Amino acid sequence: MGIYLNPDNEGFREAIDSEIYVDKSGLLAYTNKILGTEQKNICISRPRRFGKSMAAKMLSAYYSKGCDSGKLFEEKKIASAPSYQIHLNKYNVIFLNVQNFLSSTHGVHIMIQSINSKVGAELLEEYRDIAVKTKEALPELLSYIYSKTKEKFVFIIDEWDCVFREKRVTEEGQAEYLDFLRNLLKDRTYVALAYMTGILPIKKYGSHSALNMFTEFSMTNPRILADYVGFTEEEVRDLCEKYGMDFDEAARWYDGYTFKRNAHIYSPKSVVDAMLNEEYDSYWSQTETYEALKIYIEMNFDGLKDSVIEMLSGGRVRVNTATFHNDMTTFHSKDDVLTLLIHLGYLAYDFASQEVFIPNYEISEEFKTALQGAGWDAVVKAVDESEQLLRN
């Protein structure tokens, strides 16, 4: 058991010991299905506060040889799946939180060296009985271990996209990071599963994705994993019943993310806070400052201001998400800004109509605050007056 190699299950244990825990272990049935197949590489992008890290800790607790998680999962949904016992704590897991590495090294090149060094040291300790070269980079070291043991690895990479959210990281640094990931994971026989999670989809260079072996599940199209984006309507109904809260108010405040496979997905952190505080309120601003939203609105590309006003009035705006470069610095049009706001959770997206809209009352209030900060007080006043007329 190590920090990066075969970690323990304490992170997931903390989640299920919390007062509110919503069982999302059904996700493991999907990852078990793709394990060791050509579909073994998946990238899950979600906004902050939507349970990405908790899911990553759950996967680690389930697959890691470094712990015994039977009691943690025995009453969860995954326990009834035929694949449950087959894969429970059977794999070498390498768990990387890239944000932690980047924050402690302040540079992509040094960050990659640190990952190679720290993970490599744990591998060398675990496989000290095998004659391995201590100066090899991770792909070579892992290939050698696999050739001797035939043991495969599950890679769980949290905050994988932080490199593309840091303005100080150069494009050369971004490219070096993508090359590192590609060399580590693509066409490697030692990979049983690669699960990456972050806010942004995979970075594009030119017209092609740099990591094209990954299947992506994003806020524009989560595909068959829509139920795991946030809380479902059934899950929120159950919580409202348990805590004696008005379900219709929960829907007004926190519903609105809609996908082909699930028309009602709720912002999970906000729902949890509302239940625990016994009060519906905007909990978004308590974990994210509106400054990010304000910056993007102030860009006002191609009449962005008019689009925001239309959405605040209950309308929808058509958007082309294909032009977005999947970073937080490259913007050429209104569509790029709107697409980023989808990935940040400030807008919901209808894949069928290719339209964006403000999902719920909580986010609407965040937009109003951002508009006031951007000097659009008259716009906010007009929207409020319009809402008042509708209520009357």
Tab-separated table of C-alpha atoms in Angstrom:
chain	number	residue	atom	x	y	z
A	1	MET	CA	0.000	0.000	0.000
A	2	GLY	CA	1.407	3.362	-1.025
A	3	ILE	CA	0.473	6.972	-1.693
A	4	TYR	CA	0.199	6.558	-5.456
A	5	LEU	CA	0.477	2.801	-5.949
A	6	ASN	CA	-2.345	0.735	-4.457
A	7	PRO	CA	-3.667	3.401	-2.053
A	8	ASP	CA	-6.034	2.581	0.806
A	9	ASN	CA	-9.780	3.217	0.813
A	10	GLU	CA	-9.969	5.988	3.431
A	11	GLY	CA	-11.108	8.635	0.948
A	12	PHE	CA	-14.133	6.592	-0.078
A	13	ARG	CA	-14.796	5.506	3.502
A	14	GLU	CA	-15.048	9.171	4.498
A	15	ALA	CA	-17.611	9.757	1.730
A	16	ILE	CA	-19.906	6.913	2.759
A	17	ASP	CA	-19.584	7.815	6.442
A	18	SER	CA	-20.922	11.315	5.714
A	19	GLU	CA	-24.459	12.152	6.779
A	20	ILE	CA	-25.555	12.237	3.140
A	21	TYR	CA	-24.114	9.690	0.748
A	22	VAL	CA	-25.848	8.923	-2.549
A	23	ASP	CA	-24.837	5.551	-3.955
A	24	LYS	CA	-23.243	5.959	-7.385
A	25	SER	CA	-21.458	2.598	-7.348
A	26	GLY	CA	-23.425	1.527	-10.424
A	27	LEU	CA	-20.681	3.318	-12.344
A	28	LEU	CA	-18.397	0.406	-11.462
A	29	ALA	CA	-20.556	-1.982	-13.479
A	30	TYR	CA	-19.693	0.091	-16.544
A	31	THR	CA	-15.975	0.326	-15.812
A	32	ASN	CA	-15.910	-3.435	-15.157
A	33	LYS	CA	-17.468	-3.984	-18.574
A	34	ILE	CA	-14.801	-2.010	-20.422
A	35	LEU	CA	-11.889	-3.213	-18.289
A	36	GLY	CA	-9.220	-4.796	-20.476
A	37	THR	CA	-11.036	-3.948	-23.735
A	38	GLU	CA	-10.383	-1.467	-26.529
A	39	GLN	CA	-12.765	0.891	-24.713
A	40	LYS	CA	-10.680	0.859	-21.526
A	41	ASN	CA	-9.697	4.570	-21.723
A	42	ILE	CA	-12.401	7.001	-20.557
A	43	CYS	CA	-12.362	10.686	-19.691
A	44	ILE	CA	-15.115	12.087	-17.453
A	45	SER	CA	-15.471	15.883	-17.410
A	46	ARG	CA	-17.775	17.594	-14.930
A	47	PRO	CA	-18.014	21.012	-13.225
A	48	ARG	CA	-16.667	21.532	-9.739
A	49	ARG	CA	-19.015	20.315	-6.990
A	50	PHE	CA	-20.339	17.469	-9.151
A	51	GLY	CA	-18.615	14.567	-7.372
A	52	LYS	CA	-15.690	13.872	-9.707
A	53	SER	CA	-13.126	13.267	-6.979
A	54	MET	CA	-15.508	11.147	-4.932
A	55	ALA	CA	-16.066	8.881	-7.946
A	56	ALA	CA	-12.307	8.615	-8.461
A	57	LYS	CA	-11.851	7.606	-4.812
A	58	MET	CA	-14.629	5.044	-5.196
A	59	LEU	CA	-12.892	3.439	-8.180
A	60	SER	CA	-9.616	3.361	-6.296
A	61	ALA	CA	-11.222	1.758	-3.235
A	62	TYR	CA	-12.895	-0.863	-5.419
A	63	TYR	CA	-9.960	-1.892	-7.616
A	64	SER	CA	-6.917	-1.336	-5.382
A	65	LYS	CA	-4.966	-4.312	-4.094
A	66	GLY	CA	-3.826	-2.071	-1.258
A	67	CYS	CA	-7.026	-2.471	0.734
A	68	ASP	CA	-9.968	-4.735	1.507
A	69	SER	CA	-13.146	-2.850	0.593
A	70	GLY	CA	-15.645	-5.678	0.819
A	71	LYS	CA	-17.495	-4.170	3.783
A	72	LEU	CA	-17.662	-0.750	2.113
A	73	PHE	CA	-19.389	-2.101	-0.981
A	74	GLU	CA	-21.370	-5.077	0.341
A	75	GLU	CA	-24.647	-3.129	0.575
A	76	LYS	CA	-24.063	-0.844	-2.411
A	77	LYS	CA	-25.652	-1.210	-5.860
A	78	ILE	CA	-22.528	-2.712	-7.416
A	79	ALA	CA	-22.676	-5.679	-5.019
A	80	SER	CA	-25.565	-7.189	-7.008
A	81	ALA	CA	-23.683	-7.045	-10.322
A	82	PRO	CA	-22.229	-10.328	-11.663
A	83	SER	CA	-18.852	-8.632	-12.106
A	84	TYR	CA	-18.646	-7.401	-8.503
A	85	GLN	CA	-16.498	-10.096	-6.880
A	86	ILE	CA	-14.461	-10.705	-10.034
A	87	HIS	CA	-12.722	-7.325	-9.851
A	88	LEU	CA	-13.005	-6.292	-6.182
A	89	ASN	CA	-9.509	-5.323	-4.937
A	90	LYS	CA	-7.824	-7.337	-7.668
A	91	TYR	CA	-5.730	-4.715	-9.464
A	92	ASN	CA	-2.653	-2.598	-9.071
A	93	VAL	CA	-3.976	0.964	-8.978
A	94	ILE	CA	-1.949	4.063	-9.767
A	95	PHE	CA	-3.827	7.110	-8.448
A	96	LEU	CA	-2.619	10.558	-9.496
A	97	ASN	CA	-4.064	13.917	-8.480
A	98	VAL	CA	-2.355	16.084	-11.088
A	99	GLN	CA	-3.317	19.326	-9.341
A	100	ASN	CA	-1.302	18.300	-6.297
A	101	PHE	CA	1.748	17.563	-8.429
A	102	LEU	CA	1.460	20.810	-10.402
A	103	SER	CA	0.950	22.926	-7.275
A	104	SER	CA	4.019	21.490	-5.604
A	105	THR	CA	6.332	21.749	-8.607
A	106	HIS	CA	5.224	24.935	-10.454
A	107	GLY	CA	6.121	23.763	-13.924
A	108	VAL	CA	5.008	20.996	-16.267
A	109	HIS	CA	8.462	19.587	-16.991
A	110	ILE	CA	9.356	19.328	-13.308
A	111	MET	CA	5.864	18.013	-12.558
A	112	ILE	CA	6.347	15.131	-15.002
A	113	GLN	CA	9.748	14.390	-13.484
A	114	SER	CA	8.138	14.326	-10.045
A	115	ILE	CA	5.441	11.876	-11.178
A	116	ASN	CA	8.055	9.613	-12.739
A	117	SER	CA	10.215	9.785	-9.623
A	118	LYS	CA	7.582	9.341	-6.915
A	119	VAL	CA	5.478	6.688	-8.615
A	120	GLY	CA	8.605	4.974	-9.875
A	121	ALA	CA	10.005	4.764	-6.337
A	122	GLU	CA	6.854	3.038	-5.082
A	123	LEU	CA	6.927	0.604	-8.018
A	124	LEU	CA	10.565	-0.235	-7.353
A	125	GLU	CA	9.794	-0.872	-3.696
A	126	GLU	CA	6.781	-3.053	-4.502
A	127	TYR	CA	8.669	-5.045	-7.132
A	128	ARG	CA	12.076	-4.998	-5.467
A	129	ASP	CA	12.528	-8.726	-6.127
A	130	ILE	CA	12.543	-8.056	-9.871
A	131	ALA	CA	15.714	-6.739	-11.464
A	132	VAL	CA	14.540	-3.353	-12.823
A	133	LYS	CA	16.450	-0.288	-13.877
A	134	THR	CA	15.973	2.593	-11.448
A	135	LYS	CA	16.357	5.390	-14.020
A	136	GLU	CA	13.649	4.297	-16.429
A	137	ALA	CA	10.601	6.521	-17.016
A	138	LEU	CA	7.228	5.118	-15.985
A	139	PRO	CA	6.191	3.585	-19.347
A	140	GLU	CA	9.423	1.590	-19.605
A	141	LEU	CA	9.334	0.599	-15.942
A	142	LEU	CA	5.711	-0.533	-16.136
A	143	SER	CA	6.332	-2.418	-19.367
A	144	TYR	CA	9.194	-4.279	-17.742
A	145	ILE	CA	7.112	-5.154	-14.664
A	146	TYR	CA	4.284	-6.390	-16.857
A	147	SER	CA	6.646	-8.524	-18.953
A	148	LYS	CA	7.799	-10.302	-15.786
A	149	THR	CA	4.524	-10.536	-13.853
A	150	LYS	CA	1.679	-10.117	-16.407
A	151	GLU	CA	0.005	-7.887	-13.814
A	152	LYS	CA	-2.023	-5.046	-15.280
A	153	PHE	CA	-2.665	-1.609	-13.798
A	154	VAL	CA	-5.712	0.587	-13.312
A	155	PHE	CA	-4.869	4.285	-13.759
A	156	ILE	CA	-7.054	6.848	-12.004
A	157	ILE	CA	-6.065	10.411	-12.872
A	158	ASP	CA	-7.964	13.151	-11.023
A	159	GLU	CA	-7.824	16.853	-12.000
A	160	TRP	CA	-6.118	15.710	-15.189
A	161	ASP	CA	-6.929	19.017	-16.952
A	162	CYS	CA	-5.468	21.445	-14.399
A	163	VAL	CA	-2.565	22.093	-16.775
A	164	PHE	CA	-5.045	23.640	-19.238
A	165	ARG	CA	-6.708	25.731	-16.545
A	166	GLU	CA	-3.475	27.360	-15.408
A	167	LYS	CA	-2.796	30.518	-17.417
A	168	ARG	CA	0.894	30.369	-16.549
A	169	VAL	CA	1.360	27.034	-18.379
A	170	THR	CA	2.661	27.616	-21.896
A	171	GLU	CA	1.356	25.832	-24.971
A	172	GLU	CA	4.687	23.996	-25.104
A	173	GLY	CA	4.116	22.812	-21.549
A	174	GLN	CA	0.621	21.646	-22.415
A	175	ALA	CA	1.957	19.692	-25.386
A	176	GLU	CA	4.657	18.089	-23.226
A	177	TYR	CA	2.017	17.008	-20.724
A	178	LEU	CA	-0.188	15.480	-23.428
A	179	ASP	CA	2.820	13.640	-24.830
A	180	PHE	CA	3.507	12.257	-21.350
A	181	LEU	CA	-0.053	10.968	-20.971
A	182	ARG	CA	-0.102	9.513	-24.459
A	183	ASN	CA	3.207	7.726	-23.919
A	184	LEU	CA	2.049	6.429	-20.537
A	185	LEU	CA	-1.345	5.110	-21.633
A	186	LYS	CA	-1.730	4.631	-25.377
A	187	ASP	CA	-1.301	1.090	-26.760
A	188	ARG	CA	0.235	-0.134	-23.492
A	189	THR	CA	-0.432	-3.771	-22.611
A	190	TYR	CA	-0.047	-3.021	-18.899
A	191	VAL	CA	-3.160	-0.794	-18.894
A	192	ALA	CA	-6.327	-2.529	-17.686
A	193	LEU	CA	-8.281	0.727	-17.321
A	194	ALA	CA	-7.523	4.431	-17.560
A	195	TYR	CA	-10.079	6.672	-15.856
A	196	MET	CA	-9.407	10.421	-16.114
A	197	THR	CA	-11.581	13.088	-14.586
A	198	GLY	CA	-11.545	16.875	-14.721
A	199	ILE	CA	-13.576	19.910	-15.728
A	200	LEU	CA	-12.577	20.229	-19.375
A	201	PRO	CA	-12.767	17.755	-22.251
A	202	ILE	CA	-9.503	16.598	-23.794
A	203	LYS	CA	-7.420	19.393	-25.281
A	204	LYS	CA	-7.485	19.782	-29.047
A	205	TYR	CA	-4.553	20.630	-31.251
A	206	GLY	CA	-5.630	21.403	-34.802
A	207	SER	CA	-8.662	19.360	-35.787
A	208	HIS	CA	-7.766	16.231	-33.796
A	209	SER	CA	-7.778	15.317	-30.149
A	210	ALA	CA	-4.309	14.713	-28.749
A	211	LEU	CA	-5.479	11.656	-26.785
A	212	ASN	CA	-7.765	10.056	-29.330
A	213	MET	CA	-7.822	6.658	-27.607
A	214	PHE	CA	-10.150	8.078	-24.944
A	215	THR	CA	-13.932	7.899	-24.970
A	216	GLU	CA	-15.217	11.168	-23.557
A	217	PHE	CA	-18.246	11.719	-21.345
A	218	SER	CA	-18.769	15.459	-20.918
A	219	MET	CA	-21.427	18.011	-20.003
A	220	THR	CA	-22.276	18.399	-23.683
A	221	ASN	CA	-22.850	14.656	-24.059
A	222	PRO	CA	-22.432	12.303	-21.087
A	223	ARG	CA	-23.904	9.447	-23.108
A	224	ILE	CA	-24.800	6.346	-21.078
A	225	LEU	CA	-23.255	7.814	-17.923
A	226	ALA	CA	-25.815	10.629	-17.607
A	227	ASP	CA	-27.112	9.252	-14.288
A	228	TYR	CA	-23.652	9.805	-12.782
A	229	VAL	CA	-23.317	13.489	-13.742
A	230	GLY	CA	-25.207	14.587	-10.627
A	231	PHE	CA	-28.197	13.539	-8.552
A	232	THR	CA	-31.208	12.081	-10.354
A	233	GLU	CA	-34.795	13.155	-9.702
A	234	GLU	CA	-35.472	9.936	-7.773
A	235	GLU	CA	-32.418	10.477	-5.572
A	236	VAL	CA	-33.466	14.045	-4.772
A	237	ARG	CA	-37.052	12.974	-4.014
A	238	ASP	CA	-35.721	10.449	-1.533
A	239	LEU	CA	-33.561	13.086	0.160
A	240	CYS	CA	-36.431	15.572	0.344
A	241	GLU	CA	-38.640	12.940	1.948
A	242	LYS	CA	-35.943	12.010	4.444
A	243	TYR	CA	-35.210	15.627	5.437
A	244	GLY	CA	-38.755	16.954	5.193
A	245	MET	CA	-37.948	19.383	2.387
A	246	ASP	CA	-40.223	20.613	-0.437
A	247	PHE	CA	-39.284	18.688	-3.588
A	248	ASP	CA	-40.750	21.301	-5.965
A	249	GLU	CA	-38.496	23.932	-4.441
A	250	ALA	CA	-35.492	21.625	-4.795
A	251	ALA	CA	-36.330	21.275	-8.487
A	252	ARG	CA	-36.670	25.044	-8.938
A	253	TRP	CA	-33.363	25.737	-7.265
A	254	TYR	CA	-31.104	22.909	-8.448
A	255	ASP	CA	-32.619	20.935	-11.363
A	256	GLY	CA	-32.141	21.779	-15.039
A	257	TYR	CA	-29.214	19.794	-16.407
A	258	THR	CA	-30.866	17.681	-19.060
A	259	PHE	CA	-29.515	14.864	-21.211
A	260	LYS	CA	-30.918	12.395	-23.703
A	261	ARG	CA	-30.846	9.551	-21.167
A	262	ASN	CA	-31.934	11.618	-18.174
A	263	ALA	CA	-33.996	14.787	-18.417
A	264	HIS	CA	-33.542	15.830	-14.777
A	265	ILE	CA	-30.071	16.037	-13.231
A	266	TYR	CA	-29.492	18.132	-10.104
A	267	SER	CA	-26.431	19.957	-8.826
A	268	PRO	CA	-25.337	17.481	-6.096
A	269	LYS	CA	-23.335	19.692	-3.728
A	270	SER	CA	-26.109	22.271	-3.610
A	271	VAL	CA	-28.732	19.622	-2.871
A	272	VAL	CA	-26.610	18.206	-0.045
A	273	ASP	CA	-26.043	21.651	1.470
A	274	ALA	CA	-29.748	22.481	1.247
A	275	MET	CA	-30.737	19.258	3.010
A	276	LEU	CA	-28.148	19.637	5.773
A	277	ASN	CA	-28.988	23.318	6.330
A	278	GLU	CA	-32.738	22.739	5.956
A	279	GLU	CA	-32.873	25.778	3.691
A	280	TYR	CA	-32.901	26.406	-0.043
A	281	ASP	CA	-30.302	28.981	-0.946
A	282	SER	CA	-27.512	29.636	-3.424
A	283	TYR	CA	-24.649	27.461	-2.248
A	284	TRP	CA	-22.790	27.789	-5.517
A	285	SER	CA	-21.195	31.105	-4.586
A	286	GLN	CA	-19.927	29.654	-1.335
A	287	THR	CA	-17.597	27.340	-3.211
A	288	GLU	CA	-16.964	29.285	-6.436
A	289	THR	CA	-16.505	33.004	-6.797
A	290	TYR	CA	-18.523	34.675	-9.517
A	291	GLU	CA	-15.351	36.347	-10.803
A	292	ALA	CA	-14.790	33.580	-13.380
A	293	LEU	CA	-18.290	34.025	-14.759
A	294	LYS	CA	-17.905	37.802	-14.763
A	295	ILE	CA	-14.691	37.612	-16.792
A	296	TYR	CA	-16.282	35.540	-19.545
A	297	ILE	CA	-19.414	37.681	-19.724
A	298	GLU	CA	-17.323	40.841	-20.036
A	299	MET	CA	-15.710	39.453	-23.186
A	300	ASN	CA	-19.050	40.112	-24.913
A	301	PHE	CA	-18.049	38.255	-28.079
A	302	ASP	CA	-20.573	38.494	-30.945
A	303	GLY	CA	-23.357	39.926	-28.794
A	304	LEU	CA	-22.835	37.653	-25.794
A	305	LYS	CA	-24.594	40.253	-23.633
A	306	ASP	CA	-27.817	39.889	-25.638
A	307	SER	CA	-27.604	36.091	-25.385
A	308	VAL	CA	-27.248	36.244	-21.600
A	309	ILE	CA	-30.247	38.577	-21.349
A	310	GLU	CA	-32.292	36.212	-23.507
A	311	MET	CA	-31.375	33.237	-21.319
A	312	LEU	CA	-32.104	35.139	-18.103
A	313	SER	CA	-35.560	35.760	-19.546
A	314	GLY	CA	-36.061	32.018	-19.951
A	315	GLY	CA	-34.899	31.701	-23.539
A	316	ARG	CA	-32.402	29.451	-25.245
A	317	VAL	CA	-29.434	30.257	-27.475
A	318	ARG	CA	-28.058	28.077	-30.242
A	319	VAL	CA	-24.358	27.248	-29.889
A	320	ASN	CA	-21.676	25.448	-31.861
A	321	THR	CA	-19.610	23.543	-29.284
A	322	ALA	CA	-17.208	22.095	-31.875
A	323	THR	CA	-15.033	25.211	-32.100
A	324	PHE	CA	-14.061	25.197	-28.417
A	325	HIS	CA	-10.346	24.437	-27.872
A	326	ASN	CA	-10.962	22.801	-24.486
A	327	ASP	CA	-8.897	25.245	-22.477
A	328	MET	CA	-9.615	28.409	-20.522
A	329	THR	CA	-7.490	30.827	-22.499
A	330	THR	CA	-8.272	30.354	-26.216
A	331	PHE	CA	-11.473	32.164	-27.199
A	332	HIS	CA	-12.420	33.355	-30.662
A	333	SER	CA	-16.200	33.633	-30.521
A	334	LYS	CA	-19.319	33.745	-28.378
A	335	ASP	CA	-19.709	30.007	-28.967
A	336	ASP	CA	-16.343	29.351	-27.293
A	337	VAL	CA	-17.367	31.259	-24.163
A	338	LEU	CA	-20.798	29.621	-24.017
A	339	THR	CA	-19.245	26.167	-24.420
A	340	LEU	CA	-16.826	26.813	-21.566
A	341	LEU	CA	-19.760	27.916	-19.393
A	342	ILE	CA	-21.423	24.561	-20.143
A	343	HIS	CA	-18.371	22.717	-18.848
A	344	LEU	CA	-18.190	24.980	-15.798
A	345	GLY	CA	-21.835	24.178	-15.000
A	346	TYR	CA	-23.158	27.702	-15.504
A	347	LEU	CA	-25.184	26.652	-18.544
A	348	ALA	CA	-27.109	23.516	-19.460
A	349	TYR	CA	-26.942	22.097	-22.981
A	350	ASP	CA	-29.567	20.390	-25.093
A	351	PHE	CA	-27.612	18.031	-27.354
A	352	ALA	CA	-30.566	17.452	-29.716
A	353	SER	CA	-31.315	21.124	-30.409
A	354	GLN	CA	-27.735	22.345	-29.807
A	355	GLU	CA	-29.013	25.083	-27.514
A	356	VAL	CA	-27.827	26.412	-24.164
A	357	PHE	CA	-29.914	27.783	-21.329
A	358	ILE	CA	-29.631	28.703	-17.648
A	359	PRO	CA	-30.553	25.513	-15.781
A	360	ASN	CA	-32.120	26.726	-12.542
A	361	TYR	CA	-32.796	29.531	-10.094
A	362	GLU	CA	-29.500	29.131	-8.258
A	363	ILE	CA	-27.454	29.675	-11.428
A	364	SER	CA	-29.747	32.476	-12.554
A	365	GLU	CA	-28.873	34.325	-9.357
A	366	GLU	CA	-25.175	33.769	-10.034
A	367	PHE	CA	-25.570	35.317	-13.484
A	368	LYS	CA	-27.330	38.343	-12.019
A	369	THR	CA	-24.556	38.852	-9.497
A	370	ALA	CA	-21.940	38.594	-12.242
A	371	LEU	CA	-23.842	41.047	-14.441
A	372	GLN	CA	-24.067	43.583	-11.636
A	373	GLY	CA	-20.336	43.219	-11.070
A	374	ALA	CA	-19.794	43.855	-14.770
A	375	GLY	CA	-21.776	47.078	-14.600
A	376	TRP	CA	-24.974	45.744	-16.153
A	377	ASP	CA	-27.244	46.788	-13.277
A	378	ALA	CA	-29.927	48.066	-15.655
A	379	VAL	CA	-30.102	44.671	-17.340
A	380	VAL	CA	-30.563	42.897	-14.005
A	381	LYS	CA	-33.253	45.369	-12.948
A	382	ALA	CA	-35.151	44.816	-16.199
A	383	VAL	CA	-34.990	41.032	-15.797
A	384	ASP	CA	-36.190	41.229	-12.184
A	385	GLU	CA	-39.091	43.451	-13.170
A	386	SER	CA	-40.011	41.025	-15.939
A	387	GLU	CA	-40.004	38.126	-13.454
A	388	GLN	CA	-42.167	40.103	-11.060
A	389	LEU	CA	-44.740	40.755	-13.796
A	390	LEU	CA	-44.863	37.023	-14.596
A	391	ARG	CA	-45.391	36.132	-10.914
A	392	ASN	CA	-48.268	38.629	-10.697
